[in-house]
Amino acid sequence: MIVLGIDPGTATTGYSLLEANGRGLIPLEFDLIETKKSFTHAERLSMIYDHVREIIRSGEPDVMAIEKVFFAANAKTAIAVGQAQGVMFLAAADFKLPIVEYAPGTIKKVVSGNGRSDKKQMQQALRSIFGASIRSQAKKKTHFDNAADALAVAYCHVKMTYHAP
């Protein structure tokens, strides 16, 4: 089974493809979809939609696991990220790909054992799960946190659904 993990955003969206099989967990890919600041919001959404469709087409995942949008302080950001999440849902629907959402605290609890882990603790937990080389596997070094978060979302889905290693 292949899980497409998504950490949604409008400027930077993290994504990962994680394979769970009888031999364990294999991170096939994790990277970023980065939109240009000069783009309008609609152009950014279109770019995200196109990229997610291509990731689904080429990676052939069995499910999309996505982090739920949660912003208490900034409604404008929450709306924009929610719109980005909407085009990701549309891309998944184009391929009849099932979608599962996870709250940030759930992802943190499953990956690190602590629902309030910070970025550094989450990355340490991911390195202990997948090996110290995961940062070097990321294609782009900027905003690595987003790609790592997407890998955490995919891992959370596997653990919550299949209780894999």
XYZ file of C-alpha atoms in Angstrom:
165
model
C 0.000 0.000 0.000
C 1.186 3.522 -0.814
C 0.060 6.515 1.250
C 0.214 10.064 -0.076
C 0.850 12.289 2.947
C 0.043 15.992 2.640
C 0.956 18.991 4.807
C -1.258 21.632 3.155
C -0.270 25.215 2.495
C -0.614 27.879 -0.172
C 3.015 29.017 -0.436
C 4.552 25.644 0.462
C 2.816 22.274 0.539
C 4.720 19.251 1.770
C 3.982 15.849 0.301
C 5.272 12.324 0.730
C 4.722 8.898 -0.744
C 5.187 6.182 1.863
C 4.973 2.498 0.993
C 3.886 0.039 3.668
C 4.509 -3.578 2.775
C 5.501 -6.833 4.431
C 9.114 -5.655 4.678
C 8.283 -2.445 6.522
C 7.948 1.209 5.601
C 9.718 2.732 2.628
C 9.694 6.507 2.013
C 9.457 6.579 -1.780
C 9.445 10.348 -2.103
C 8.973 13.451 -0.004
C 9.248 16.931 -1.321
C 7.542 20.289 -1.679
C 5.114 22.042 -3.945
C 6.261 25.656 -3.843
C 4.191 28.392 -5.431
C 5.557 31.752 -6.504
C 4.886 34.867 -4.442
C 4.123 36.727 -7.662
C 1.190 34.387 -8.409
C -2.358 35.361 -7.549
C -4.147 33.183 -5.024
C -6.116 31.536 -7.850
C -2.896 30.802 -9.761
C -1.375 29.246 -6.637
C -4.426 27.018 -6.168
C -4.275 25.961 -9.822
C -0.582 25.107 -9.504
C -1.214 23.054 -6.346
C -4.081 21.219 -8.048
C -1.941 20.378 -11.093
C 0.989 19.184 -8.962
C -1.163 17.009 -6.711
C -2.825 15.442 -9.768
C 0.614 14.636 -11.196
C 1.829 13.162 -7.891
C -1.265 10.946 -7.744
C -0.925 9.951 -11.406
C 2.757 9.047 -11.161
C 2.883 7.721 -7.586
C -0.351 5.715 -7.735
C -1.152 5.983 -4.009
C -3.961 3.981 -2.431
C -5.047 6.763 -0.071
C -4.396 10.443 0.658
C -3.731 11.319 4.302
C -3.828 15.042 4.993
C -3.297 17.208 8.050
C -6.486 18.957 9.150
C -6.395 22.712 8.841
C -6.188 24.283 12.292
C -5.451 27.939 12.929
C -6.815 29.641 16.006
C -5.209 33.051 15.540
C -5.390 33.902 11.840
C -8.705 33.345 10.062
C -7.385 34.693 6.737
C -4.589 32.107 6.685
C -6.983 29.342 7.719
C -9.323 30.196 4.850
C -6.489 30.276 2.286
C -5.070 26.947 3.480
C -8.590 25.499 3.538
C -8.995 26.521 -0.095
C -5.687 24.835 -0.941
C -6.881 21.740 0.866
C -10.061 21.899 -1.218
C -8.171 21.731 -4.522
C -6.145 18.819 -3.126
C -9.412 17.040 -2.299
C -10.621 17.752 -5.831
C -7.434 16.283 -7.317
C -7.915 13.147 -5.189
C -11.562 12.924 -6.245
C -10.491 13.035 -9.901
C -8.733 9.702 -9.265
C -11.346 8.353 -6.825
C -8.600 8.357 -4.194
C -9.878 7.981 -0.610
C -9.019 10.867 1.734
C -8.372 10.671 5.474
C -7.740 13.711 7.694
C -5.712 13.769 10.909
C -5.500 16.504 13.533
C -2.005 17.885 14.195
C -2.030 16.604 17.792
C -2.902 13.093 16.633
C -0.049 13.083 14.130
C 2.399 14.294 16.780
C 1.199 11.708 19.306
C 1.501 8.818 16.845
C 4.914 9.843 15.502
C 6.673 11.084 18.646
C 4.528 9.843 21.513
C 3.742 13.439 22.531
C 0.769 15.318 21.074
C 2.507 18.645 21.741
C 5.882 17.927 20.130
C 7.650 20.794 18.411
C 9.190 20.659 14.913
C 12.597 19.584 16.217
C 11.150 16.738 18.293
C 9.074 15.581 15.325
C 12.106 15.537 13.038
C 14.086 13.573 15.646
C 11.242 11.056 15.872
C 11.123 10.726 12.074
C 14.898 10.183 11.952
C 14.575 7.410 14.535
C 11.784 5.792 12.482
C 13.243 6.187 8.995
C 16.955 6.706 9.627
C 19.188 9.736 9.905
C 19.396 10.188 6.144
C 15.837 11.421 5.576
C 16.907 15.064 5.420
C 19.452 14.285 2.706
C 16.739 12.539 0.685
C 14.624 15.694 0.473
C 15.021 17.198 -2.982
C 14.746 20.794 -1.761
C 16.382 22.022 1.399
C 14.136 25.044 1.957
C 11.105 24.453 4.125
C 12.198 20.879 4.879
C 9.754 20.965 7.807
C 6.807 20.814 5.405
C 8.107 17.713 3.628
C 8.894 16.084 6.984
C 5.398 16.941 8.224
C 3.921 15.249 5.157
C 5.968 12.126 5.895
C 4.664 12.247 9.474
C 1.071 12.423 8.184
C 1.609 9.361 5.979
C 3.266 7.471 8.838
C 0.390 8.395 11.151
C -2.097 6.940 8.675
C -0.199 3.682 8.410
C 0.060 3.349 12.188
C -3.574 4.309 12.813
C -4.965 2.074 10.100
C -2.680 -0.899 9.687
C -0.575 -0.924 12.858
C 2.509 -1.452 10.711
C 6.057 -1.126 12.106
